[in-house]
Amino acid sequence: MSESFTKDLEVGFEKVDVEHRALMRQVAAAVEAIGSGDREAVHAAVVKLGDYLVWHFSSEERVMEETLYPERARHKAAHDLFMQDFLQVSEAEKAGEDLAVLAESIGQRIPEWIKFHIQVNDAPLGRYLAARDRKPEAARPSGKDKPYPS
Ligand SMILES: [Fe+2]
């Protein structure tokens, strides 16, 4: 399944990997809702996925700021661009978009983008964070962030 989280998607930094697994679970839940044909369940799953995306991207962006990750501006720009696309999908869903079209967007295009982003943007970030953790003098993320509210 295109929305499953496979080992090659691990970036080697636990917090980020945990969030990516949760993100792919949200995508899978939305795909399942679309498959059920229940419009209310689809709406609820898309809203939940959007909330999780916003939370996860700000979580990564906070860590990048706190650790002065050199590629943070480019990485955040990739998040912003993706969210524009996601918002269009979300608006279309609210407007009653055909389920077959949503299945393509949420079941194919979005997981493909997430995987591409993980490999191109998040993997280097994971290596950077893991390398910093091995240096005692490095600036640490504050750890002030809370777990995602369930
Ligand atoms: Fe990212």
PDB file of C-alpha atoms and ligand atoms in Angstrom:
ATOM      1  CA  MET A   1       0.000   0.000   0.000  1.00  0.00           C
ATOM      2  CA  SER A   2       1.306   3.413  -0.887  1.00  0.00           C
ATOM      3  CA  GLU A   3       0.458   4.828   2.535  1.00  0.00           C
ATOM      4  CA  SER A   4       2.430   2.288   4.559  1.00  0.00           C
ATOM      5  CA  PHE A   5       5.545   3.317   6.465  1.00  0.00           C
ATOM      6  CA  THR A   6       8.448   1.130   5.404  1.00  0.00           C
ATOM      7  CA  LYS A   7      11.863   0.815   7.030  1.00  0.00           C
ATOM      8  CA  ASP A   8      13.590   2.705   4.213  1.00  0.00           C
ATOM      9  CA  LEU A   9      11.624   5.781   5.332  1.00  0.00           C
ATOM     10  CA  GLU A  10      13.284   5.894   8.751  1.00  0.00           C
ATOM     11  CA  VAL A  11      15.454   8.984   9.146  1.00  0.00           C
ATOM     12  CA  GLY A  12      17.370   7.700  12.164  1.00  0.00           C
ATOM     13  CA  PHE A  13      16.032  10.223  14.660  1.00  0.00           C
ATOM     14  CA  GLU A  14      13.394   8.635  16.876  1.00  0.00           C
ATOM     15  CA  LYS A  15      11.090  11.611  17.466  1.00  0.00           C
ATOM     16  CA  VAL A  16      10.801  12.306  13.733  1.00  0.00           C
ATOM     17  CA  ASP A  17      10.311   8.623  12.853  1.00  0.00           C
ATOM     18  CA  VAL A  18       7.580   8.256  15.481  1.00  0.00           C
ATOM     19  CA  GLU A  19       5.738  11.260  14.038  1.00  0.00           C
ATOM     20  CA  HIS A  20       6.100   9.996  10.474  1.00  0.00           C
ATOM     21  CA  ARG A  21       4.634   6.632  11.449  1.00  0.00           C
ATOM     22  CA  ALA A  22       1.690   8.414  13.078  1.00  0.00           C
ATOM     23  CA  LEU A  23       1.292  10.584   9.981  1.00  0.00           C
ATOM     24  CA  MET A  24       1.125   7.563   7.681  1.00  0.00           C
ATOM     25  CA  ARG A  25      -1.445   5.988  10.015  1.00  0.00           C
ATOM     26  CA  GLN A  26      -3.594   9.121   9.622  1.00  0.00           C
ATOM     27  CA  VAL A  27      -3.276   8.861   5.837  1.00  0.00           C
ATOM     28  CA  ALA A  28      -4.239   5.169   5.989  1.00  0.00           C
ATOM     29  CA  ALA A  29      -7.260   6.034   8.167  1.00  0.00           C
ATOM     30  CA  ALA A  30      -8.390   8.621   5.613  1.00  0.00           C
ATOM     31  CA  VAL A  31      -7.965   6.101   2.771  1.00  0.00           C
ATOM     32  CA  GLU A  32      -9.997   3.577   4.736  1.00  0.00           C
ATOM     33  CA  ALA A  33     -12.747   6.143   5.338  1.00  0.00           C
ATOM     34  CA  ILE A  34     -12.836   6.954   1.616  1.00  0.00           C
ATOM     35  CA  GLY A  35     -13.120   3.226   0.868  1.00  0.00           C
ATOM     36  CA  SER A  36     -16.083   2.953   3.247  1.00  0.00           C
ATOM     37  CA  GLY A  37     -17.978   5.608   1.288  1.00  0.00           C
ATOM     38  CA  ASP A  38     -19.110   7.265   4.527  1.00  0.00           C
ATOM     39  CA  ARG A  39     -18.817  11.011   3.812  1.00  0.00           C
ATOM     40  CA  GLU A  40     -18.911  11.990   7.473  1.00  0.00           C
ATOM     41  CA  ALA A  41     -16.076   9.592   8.266  1.00  0.00           C
ATOM     42  CA  VAL A  42     -14.128  10.926   5.260  1.00  0.00           C
ATOM     43  CA  HIS A  43     -14.569  14.500   6.453  1.00  0.00           C
ATOM     44  CA  ALA A  44     -13.522  13.642  10.007  1.00  0.00           C
ATOM     45  CA  ALA A  45     -10.436  11.740   8.775  1.00  0.00           C
ATOM     46  CA  VAL A  46      -9.354  14.556   6.423  1.00  0.00           C
ATOM     47  CA  VAL A  47      -9.721  17.136   9.223  1.00  0.00           C
ATOM     48  CA  LYS A  48      -7.703  14.895  11.552  1.00  0.00           C
ATOM     49  CA  LEU A  49      -5.012  14.390   8.916  1.00  0.00           C
ATOM     50  CA  GLY A  50      -4.803  18.155   8.326  1.00  0.00           C
ATOM     51  CA  ASP A  51      -4.485  18.830  12.060  1.00  0.00           C
ATOM     52  CA  TYR A  52      -1.737  16.253  12.343  1.00  0.00           C
ATOM     53  CA  LEU A  53       0.143  17.653   9.345  1.00  0.00           C
ATOM     54  CA  VAL A  54       0.096  21.163  10.823  1.00  0.00           C
ATOM     55  CA  TRP A  55       1.252  19.850  14.204  1.00  0.00           C
ATOM     56  CA  HIS A  56       3.989  17.638  12.757  1.00  0.00           C
ATOM     57  CA  PHE A  57       5.387  20.319  10.427  1.00  0.00           C
ATOM     58  CA  SER A  58       5.542  22.870  13.249  1.00  0.00           C
ATOM     59  CA  SER A  59       7.190  20.255  15.450  1.00  0.00           C
ATOM     60  CA  GLU A  60       9.933  19.740  12.831  1.00  0.00           C
ATOM     61  CA  GLU A  61      10.230  23.475  12.213  1.00  0.00           C
ATOM     62  CA  ARG A  62      10.667  24.140  15.942  1.00  0.00           C
ATOM     63  CA  VAL A  63      13.453  21.550  16.193  1.00  0.00           C
ATOM     64  CA  MET A  64      15.140  23.044  13.108  1.00  0.00           C
ATOM     65  CA  GLU A  65      15.009  26.536  14.655  1.00  0.00           C
ATOM     66  CA  GLU A  66      16.248  25.376  18.035  1.00  0.00           C
ATOM     67  CA  THR A  67      19.194  23.499  16.558  1.00  0.00           C
ATOM     68  CA  LEU A  68      19.910  26.165  13.897  1.00  0.00           C
ATOM     69  CA  TYR A  69      19.603  23.567  11.126  1.00  0.00           C
ATOM     70  CA  PRO A  70      21.206  25.256   8.081  1.00  0.00           C
ATOM     71  CA  GLU A  71      18.539  24.029   5.612  1.00  0.00           C
ATOM     72  CA  ARG A  72      15.582  25.128   7.749  1.00  0.00           C
ATOM     73  CA  ALA A  73      14.265  27.834   5.390  1.00  0.00           C
ATOM     74  CA  ARG A  74      14.234  25.518   2.379  1.00  0.00           C
ATOM     75  CA  HIS A  75      12.702  22.706   4.443  1.00  0.00           C
ATOM     76  CA  LYS A  76       9.949  24.955   5.801  1.00  0.00           C
ATOM     77  CA  ALA A  77       9.230  26.196   2.256  1.00  0.00           C
ATOM     78  CA  ALA A  78       8.645  22.564   1.209  1.00  0.00           C
ATOM     79  CA  HIS A  79       6.176  22.144   4.098  1.00  0.00           C
ATOM     80  CA  ASP A  80       4.354  25.371   3.130  1.00  0.00           C
ATOM     81  CA  LEU A  81       4.065  24.350  -0.505  1.00  0.00           C
ATOM     82  CA  PHE A  82       2.689  20.946   0.437  1.00  0.00           C
ATOM     83  CA  MET A  83       0.149  22.495   2.834  1.00  0.00           C
ATOM     84  CA  GLN A  84      -1.171  24.677  -0.021  1.00  0.00           C
ATOM     85  CA  ASP A  85      -1.807  21.498  -1.986  1.00  0.00           C
ATOM     86  CA  PHE A  86      -3.326  19.744   1.019  1.00  0.00           C
ATOM     87  CA  LEU A  87      -5.649  22.696   1.697  1.00  0.00           C
ATOM     88  CA  GLN A  88      -6.983  22.434  -1.852  1.00  0.00           C
ATOM     89  CA  VAL A  89      -7.717  18.743  -1.309  1.00  0.00           C
ATOM     90  CA  SER A  90      -9.347  19.547   2.021  1.00  0.00           C
ATOM     91  CA  GLU A  91     -11.487  22.331   0.486  1.00  0.00           C
ATOM     92  CA  ALA A  92     -12.506  19.997  -2.340  1.00  0.00           C
ATOM     93  CA  GLU A  93     -13.514  17.350   0.195  1.00  0.00           C
ATOM     94  CA  LYS A  94     -15.668  19.898   2.047  1.00  0.00           C
ATOM     95  CA  ALA A  95     -17.289  20.876  -1.239  1.00  0.00           C
ATOM     96  CA  GLY A  96     -18.291  17.238  -1.843  1.00  0.00           C
ATOM     97  CA  GLU A  97     -15.486  16.120  -4.162  1.00  0.00           C
ATOM     98  CA  ASP A  98     -15.979  12.761  -5.841  1.00  0.00           C
ATOM     99  CA  LEU A  99     -14.613   9.944  -3.669  1.00  0.00           C
ATOM    100  CA  ALA A 100     -12.621   8.488  -6.567  1.00  0.00           C
ATOM    101  CA  VAL A 101     -10.790  11.820  -6.940  1.00  0.00           C
ATOM    102  CA  LEU A 102     -10.150  11.967  -3.174  1.00  0.00           C
ATOM    103  CA  ALA A 103      -8.903   8.387  -3.262  1.00  0.00           C
ATOM    104  CA  GLU A 104      -6.338   9.432  -5.858  1.00  0.00           C
ATOM    105  CA  SER A 105      -5.264  12.569  -3.951  1.00  0.00           C
ATOM    106  CA  ILE A 106      -5.140  11.056  -0.491  1.00  0.00           C
ATOM    107  CA  GLY A 107      -4.314   7.487  -1.396  1.00  0.00           C
ATOM    108  CA  GLN A 108      -1.641   8.241  -4.012  1.00  0.00           C
ATOM    109  CA  ARG A 109      -0.462  11.825  -4.421  1.00  0.00           C
ATOM    110  CA  ILE A 110      -0.202  12.758  -0.734  1.00  0.00           C
ATOM    111  CA  PRO A 111       1.666   9.610   0.415  1.00  0.00           C
ATOM    112  CA  GLU A 112       3.982   9.950  -2.590  1.00  0.00           C
ATOM    113  CA  TRP A 113       4.759  13.532  -1.620  1.00  0.00           C
ATOM    114  CA  ILE A 114       5.306  12.531   2.032  1.00  0.00           C
ATOM    115  CA  LYS A 115       7.726   9.770   1.026  1.00  0.00           C
ATOM    116  CA  PHE A 116       9.582  12.059  -1.354  1.00  0.00           C
ATOM    117  CA  HIS A 117       9.812  14.729   1.346  1.00  0.00           C
ATOM    118  CA  ILE A 118      11.051  12.237   3.927  1.00  0.00           C
ATOM    119  CA  GLN A 119      13.779  11.003   1.598  1.00  0.00           C
ATOM    120  CA  VAL A 120      14.836  14.410   0.274  1.00  0.00           C
ATOM    121  CA  ASN A 121      14.301  16.754   3.246  1.00  0.00           C
ATOM    122  CA  ASP A 122      13.726  14.780   6.440  1.00  0.00           C
ATOM    123  CA  ALA A 123      16.516  12.215   6.017  1.00  0.00           C
ATOM    124  CA  PRO A 124      19.256  14.900   5.966  1.00  0.00           C
ATOM    125  CA  LEU A 125      17.545  16.575   8.951  1.00  0.00           C
ATOM    126  CA  GLY A 126      17.509  13.238  10.796  1.00  0.00           C
ATOM    127  CA  ARG A 127      21.234  12.759  10.127  1.00  0.00           C
ATOM    128  CA  TYR A 128      21.944  16.297  11.332  1.00  0.00           C
ATOM    129  CA  LEU A 129      19.957  15.800  14.560  1.00  0.00           C
ATOM    130  CA  ALA A 130      21.479  12.379  15.222  1.00  0.00           C
ATOM    131  CA  ALA A 131      24.995  13.796  14.695  1.00  0.00           C
ATOM    132  CA  ARG A 132      24.279  16.692  17.086  1.00  0.00           C
ATOM    133  CA  ASP A 133      23.097  14.238  19.728  1.00  0.00           C
ATOM    134  CA  ARG A 134      26.517  12.611  19.639  1.00  0.00           C
ATOM    135  CA  LYS A 135      28.217  15.976  20.383  1.00  0.00           C
ATOM    136  CA  PRO A 136      27.911  16.929  24.054  1.00  0.00           C
ATOM    137  CA  GLU A 137      28.388  20.673  23.398  1.00  0.00           C
ATOM    138  CA  ALA A 138      25.675  20.932  20.731  1.00  0.00           C
ATOM    139  CA  ALA A 139      22.513  22.959  21.222  1.00  0.00           C
ATOM    140  CA  ARG A 140      19.619  20.660  22.060  1.00  0.00           C
ATOM    141  CA  PRO A 141      15.974  20.957  21.195  1.00  0.00           C
ATOM    142  CA  SER A 142      14.285  22.289  24.324  1.00  0.00           C
ATOM    143  CA  GLY A 143      12.108  19.200  24.705  1.00  0.00           C
ATOM    144  CA  LYS A 144       9.347  21.620  25.677  1.00  0.00           C
ATOM    145  CA  ASP A 145       7.054  20.346  22.970  1.00  0.00           C
ATOM    146  CA  LYS A 146       4.185  18.220  24.129  1.00  0.00           C
ATOM    147  CA  PRO A 147       3.149  14.912  22.604  1.00  0.00           C
ATOM    148  CA  TYR A 148       0.366  15.129  20.035  1.00  0.00           C
ATOM    149  CA  PRO A 149      -2.965  15.353  21.861  1.00  0.00           C
ATOM    150  CA  SER A 150      -4.913  12.156  21.279  1.00  0.00           C
TER     151      SER A 150
HETATM  152 FE    FE B   1       9.752  17.808   6.944  1.00  0.00          FE
END
